[in-house]
Coordinates of C-alpha atoms in Angstrom, one line a residue:
M1 CA 20.4 15.7 -5.7
R2 CA 16.7 15.6 -4.7
P3 CA 15.8 13.3 -1.7
A4 CA 13.8 10.9 -3.9
T5 CA 16.6 10.6 -6.4
L6 CA 19.2 10.1 -3.7
F7 CA 17.1 7.5 -2.0
L8 CA 16.7 5.6 -5.2
A9 CA 20.3 5.8 -6.1
L10 CA 21.5 4.4 -2.8
L11 CA 18.9 1.7 -2.9
L12 CA 19.7 0.5 -6.4
A13 CA 23.4 0.8 -5.8
A14 CA 23.1 -1.8 -3.1
A15 CA 20.7 -4.1 -5.0
P16 CA 23.3 -6.0 -7.0
L17 CA 25.1 -6.9 -3.7
N18 CA 22.1 -8.7 -2.4
S19 CA 21.3 -12.3 -3.2
A20 CA 17.7 -13.6 -2.8
D21 CA 18.5 -14.5 0.8
D22 CA 20.0 -11.2 1.8
Y23 CA 16.8 -9.2 2.3
A24 CA 16.9 -9.4 6.1
L25 CA 14.6 -7.3 8.3
G26 CA 16.4 -4.5 10.1
V27 CA 16.1 -3.0 13.5
D28 CA 13.1 -0.9 12.5
S29 CA 11.1 -4.0 11.8
Q30 CA 11.8 -5.4 15.3
P31 CA 10.0 -4.3 18.5
R32 CA 12.0 -1.7 20.4
A33 CA 11.8 -1.1 24.1
D34 CA 12.0 2.7 23.6
A35 CA 9.1 2.8 21.1
P36 CA 5.6 3.0 22.7
R37 CA 3.3 0.4 21.3
G38 CA 0.1 1.3 19.6
T39 CA -3.1 -0.7 19.8
V40 CA -4.8 -2.9 17.1
R41 CA -8.4 -3.6 17.1
L42 CA -10.3 -6.0 14.8
G43 CA -13.6 -5.5 13.0
T44 CA -15.9 -7.2 10.4
F45 CA -17.8 -5.4 7.7
S46 CA -20.7 -7.1 5.9
A47 CA -22.9 -4.2 4.8
S48 CA -21.4 -3.2 1.5
K49 CA -23.7 -1.9 -1.3
V50 CA -20.8 -1.5 -3.7
F51 CA -19.8 -5.1 -3.3
P52 CA -23.1 -6.6 -2.1
G53 CA -23.2 -10.0 -0.3
T54 CA -19.5 -9.8 0.8
T55 CA -18.0 -9.9 4.2
R56 CA -14.5 -9.0 5.3
E57 CA -12.3 -8.4 8.3
Y58 CA -10.3 -5.3 8.9
Q59 CA -7.8 -4.1 11.5
V60 CA -7.2 -0.6 12.8
Y61 CA -3.8 0.4 14.3
V62 CA -3.8 3.5 16.5
P63 CA -0.4 4.7 17.6
A64 CA 0.4 5.4 21.3
Q65 CA 1.0 9.1 20.4
Y66 CA -2.4 9.6 19.0
D67 CA -4.1 12.7 20.4
A68 CA -7.8 13.0 19.7
T69 CA -7.6 16.8 19.6
K70 CA -5.2 16.6 16.6
P71 CA -6.0 15.0 13.3
A72 CA -3.8 12.0 12.6
C73 CA -2.5 11.0 9.2
L74 CA -4.0 7.8 7.6
M75 CA -2.5 4.9 5.7
V76 CA -4.7 2.1 4.3
F77 CA -3.3 -1.3 3.5
F78 CA -4.9 -4.0 1.3
D79 CA -4.6 -7.6 2.1
G80 CA -4.7 -6.3 5.7
S81 CA -4.1 -9.5 7.6
G82 CA -0.8 -10.0 5.9
M83 CA 0.4 -6.4 6.0
M84 CA -0.6 -5.9 9.7
N85 CA 0.9 -9.2 10.9
A86 CA 3.4 -8.2 13.6
T87 CA 5.6 -11.2 12.7
G88 CA 5.1 -11.2 8.9
A89 CA 7.0 -9.6 6.0
Y90 CA 5.9 -6.0 6.6
R91 CA 4.9 -5.8 10.2
V92 CA 3.0 -2.6 9.9
P93 CA 2.3 -2.1 13.7
V94 CA 5.9 -2.7 14.7
V95 CA 7.4 -0.5 12.0
F96 CA 4.9 2.3 12.7
D97 CA 5.6 2.1 16.4
N98 CA 9.3 2.6 15.7
L99 CA 9.2 5.3 13.0
I100 CA 6.5 7.4 14.8
A101 CA 8.6 7.2 18.0
R102 CA 11.6 8.6 16.1
K103 CA 9.4 11.2 14.3
D104 CA 10.5 9.7 10.9
I105 CA 6.8 9.6 9.9
P106 CA 3.9 11.5 11.4
V107 CA 1.4 10.1 13.9
T108 CA -0.5 7.8 11.5
I109 CA -3.5 5.5 11.9
A110 CA -3.3 2.4 9.8
V111 CA -6.2 0.5 8.5
G112 CA -5.6 -3.0 7.1
I113 CA -8.5 -4.4 5.0
N114 CA -9.0 -7.9 3.7
P115 CA -10.7 -8.5 0.3
G116 CA -14.4 -9.4 0.4
T117 CA -15.6 -13.0 0.5
V118 CA -19.0 -14.2 -0.6
P119 CA -20.0 -16.8 2.0
A120 CA -20.7 -20.3 0.8
S121 CA -24.3 -21.2 0.0
T122 CA -26.1 -24.0 1.8
A123 CA -25.7 -26.3 -1.2
P124 CA -23.7 -29.5 -0.5
G125 CA -20.0 -28.9 -1.2
A126 CA -20.4 -25.1 -1.7
K127 CA -17.4 -23.0 -0.9
A128 CA -16.9 -19.3 0.0
R129 CA -15.8 -17.2 -3.0
S130 CA -13.1 -14.6 -2.8
Q131 CA -13.6 -11.3 -4.6
R132 CA -9.9 -10.3 -4.3
S133 CA -9.1 -10.0 -8.0
Y134 CA -12.4 -8.4 -8.9
E135 CA -12.0 -5.8 -6.2
Y136 CA -8.3 -5.2 -6.4
D137 CA -7.3 -5.7 -10.0
S138 CA -10.2 -3.9 -11.7
L139 CA -9.8 -0.4 -13.0
G140 CA -12.4 2.2 -12.1
D141 CA -13.8 3.8 -9.0
A142 CA -15.7 0.9 -7.3
N143 CA -13.1 0.1 -4.7
A144 CA -12.6 3.8 -4.0
R145 CA -16.3 4.2 -3.4
F146 CA -16.3 1.2 -1.2
L147 CA -13.4 2.4 0.9
L148 CA -14.4 6.1 1.2
D149 CA -18.2 5.8 1.5
E150 CA -18.6 2.5 3.3
L151 CA -15.6 0.9 5.1
L152 CA -13.6 3.9 6.4
P153 CA -16.6 5.6 8.0
E154 CA -17.1 2.4 10.0
A155 CA -13.5 1.6 10.7
L156 CA -12.5 5.2 11.7
K157 CA -15.6 5.9 13.8
G158 CA -14.6 8.0 16.8
L159 CA -11.1 8.8 15.5
N160 CA -9.8 12.2 14.4
V161 CA -8.2 11.6 10.9
T162 CA -7.0 14.3 8.6
A163 CA -9.0 15.2 5.5
D164 CA -5.9 16.6 3.8
P165 CA -5.1 14.1 0.9
A166 CA -1.4 14.8 1.4
G167 CA -1.7 13.2 4.8
R168 CA -3.5 10.1 3.5
A169 CA -1.7 7.1 1.9
L170 CA -2.4 3.7 0.4
G171 CA -0.3 0.6 0.2
G172 CA -0.5 -3.0 -0.9
N173 CA 1.3 -6.1 -2.2
S174 CA 0.7 -7.7 -5.6
S175 CA -3.0 -7.1 -6.5
G176 CA -3.1 -5.0 -3.4
G177 CA -0.4 -2.8 -5.0
I178 CA -2.5 -2.0 -8.0
A179 CA -5.5 -1.5 -5.8
A180 CA -3.7 1.2 -3.9
F181 CA -2.7 2.9 -7.1
T182 CA -6.2 2.7 -8.6
I183 CA -7.8 4.4 -5.6
A184 CA -5.3 7.3 -5.6
W185 CA -5.6 7.6 -9.4
E186 CA -9.4 7.8 -9.1
R187 CA -9.5 10.0 -6.0
P188 CA -6.4 12.2 -5.6
D189 CA -8.7 14.5 -3.6
S190 CA -8.7 11.8 -0.9
F191 CA -5.3 10.1 -1.2
R192 CA -2.0 11.3 -2.7
K193 CA 0.6 8.8 -1.5
V194 CA 1.0 5.2 -2.8
V195 CA 3.2 2.3 -2.0
S196 CA 3.0 -0.7 -4.4
H197 CA 5.1 -3.8 -3.7
I198 CA 5.3 -6.3 -6.7
G199 CA 2.3 -4.5 -8.1
S200 CA 0.1 -6.4 -10.6
F201 CA 0.1 -3.8 -13.4
T202 CA -0.6 -6.7 -15.8
N203 CA -3.6 -7.9 -17.8
I204 CA -5.5 -9.6 -15.0
Q205 CA -8.4 -7.1 -15.1
G206 CA -6.8 -4.5 -17.4
G207 CA -4.0 -3.1 -15.2
H208 CA -1.6 -3.1 -18.1
R209 CA -3.4 0.0 -19.4
Y210 CA -2.1 2.2 -16.6
A211 CA 1.3 2.9 -18.1
G212 CA -0.5 4.4 -21.1
L213 CA -2.9 6.3 -19.0
V214 CA -0.1 7.8 -16.9
R215 CA 1.8 8.9 -20.0
A216 CA -1.4 10.5 -21.3
S217 CA -1.6 12.6 -18.1
K218 CA 1.7 14.4 -18.9
S219 CA 0.1 17.7 -19.6
A220 CA -1.7 17.6 -16.3
P221 CA -0.1 15.0 -13.9
K222 CA -2.2 14.0 -10.9
P223 CA -0.7 15.2 -7.5
L224 CA 0.5 11.8 -6.5
R225 CA 3.7 10.4 -4.9
V226 CA 4.3 6.8 -5.8
F227 CA 6.7 4.2 -4.5
L228 CA 7.1 1.1 -6.7
Q229 CA 9.0 -2.1 -5.8
D230 CA 9.6 -5.2 -7.8
G231 CA 12.2 -7.9 -8.4
S232 CA 13.8 -9.6 -11.4
S233 CA 12.5 -13.0 -10.4
D234 CA 8.8 -11.8 -10.2
L235 CA 6.1 -13.6 -12.2
D236 CA 5.9 -14.2 -15.9
N237 CA 2.7 -15.8 -16.9
L238 CA -0.4 -15.5 -19.2
H239 CA -1.3 -12.2 -17.6
G240 CA 2.0 -10.6 -18.3
N241 CA 5.5 -10.1 -17.0
W242 CA 5.6 -8.3 -13.6
P243 CA 9.1 -6.9 -13.8
L244 CA 8.5 -5.5 -17.3
A245 CA 5.1 -4.1 -16.2
N246 CA 6.6 -2.4 -13.2
H247 CA 9.5 -1.0 -15.3
D248 CA 6.9 0.3 -17.8
M249 CA 5.0 2.0 -14.9
A250 CA 8.2 3.6 -13.6
A251 CA 9.1 4.8 -17.0
A252 CA 5.6 6.2 -17.5
L253 CA 5.7 8.0 -14.2
K254 CA 9.1 9.5 -15.0
F255 CA 7.9 10.6 -18.5
A256 CA 4.8 12.3 -17.1
G257 CA 6.7 14.1 -14.3
Y258 CA 5.4 12.4 -11.3
D259 CA 7.0 12.3 -7.8
Y260 CA 8.0 8.6 -7.8
T261 CA 10.8 6.2 -7.0
F262 CA 11.3 2.5 -8.1
A263 CA 13.2 0.0 -6.0
F264 CA 14.1 -3.0 -8.2
G265 CA 15.8 -6.0 -6.7
T266 CA 16.2 -9.7 -7.3
E267 CA 13.4 -11.3 -5.5
G268 CA 10.2 -13.0 -6.8
H269 CA 6.5 -12.6 -6.0
N270 CA 6.8 -12.3 -2.3
G271 CA 7.4 -9.7 0.5
K272 CA 11.0 -10.3 1.2
H273 CA 12.5 -7.3 -0.6
G274 CA 9.5 -5.0 0.1
G275 CA 9.5 -6.0 3.8
A276 CA 13.2 -5.4 4.2
I277 CA 13.0 -1.9 2.8
F278 CA 9.6 -1.0 4.2
P279 CA 10.9 1.4 6.9
D280 CA 12.9 3.3 4.3
T281 CA 9.9 3.2 2.0
L282 CA 7.8 5.0 4.6
R283 CA 10.6 7.5 5.3
W284 CA 10.7 8.3 1.6
L285 CA 6.9 8.5 1.4
W286 CA 6.6 10.9 4.3
R287 CA 9.9 12.6 3.9
D288 CA 8.6 16.2 4.0
W289 CA 5.9 15.7 6.6
Q290 CA 7.4 18.0 9.2
K291 CA 7.6 20.8 6.6
N292 CA 3.9 20.6 6.1

């Protein structure tokens, strides 16, 4: 049995045993004394031409094992403040510290990016406006151009990061999940690994079209590796049904011959399930890194 198939089989076999409260964080999501701690620095970016007038915060995690003479792998996370929160659902810095120390994943720099905000005007009662849905849920290459041409050159300044797309990954939660997929879909020359938790492949900004687009690529699949996660209690609203949309995406990826796996549990639109399996998700995503 292939590693991806085995991983999925074991994960899904365990899923019916778990109630909504059983998605506990494991040891790989807790700080370990034997895992050197990386550093996290904060930045602000307000000079976008792709999304003019916006400002956003970002975080850059650099592992303790980083060697400037060797190109590190890269993983970009959307909704960065939540994903990079060391006491949140996913705890990217903590999990990366532990898995890199055990050589379960390569030495990887992580960049967590918040969606853009248009600052409030000076008019009385004016409020700042978030561009999250516009940037994340929209199809097309705008977010890819923003990331590759504007944000990453600033965030990664002075760091040695691989240009090999097989060593570059994207991840996100909800609208951040479809944002991760969109950039890899548009630019597989730059990113070939995707993690989508409770991805919004619904009709918010046209994301429901992806299953058909994936199926249409069967004769020439894009060189992507995709991890999907969702739960039976996820959203069902005017934009669509999240569990059905993610099942549709998984079926399309299977039909078209992609390297993918789908973890389907019982949770709703939150990070409980995705966070609990996040270390194993990364192991699956980077499972062959030492062979390369």
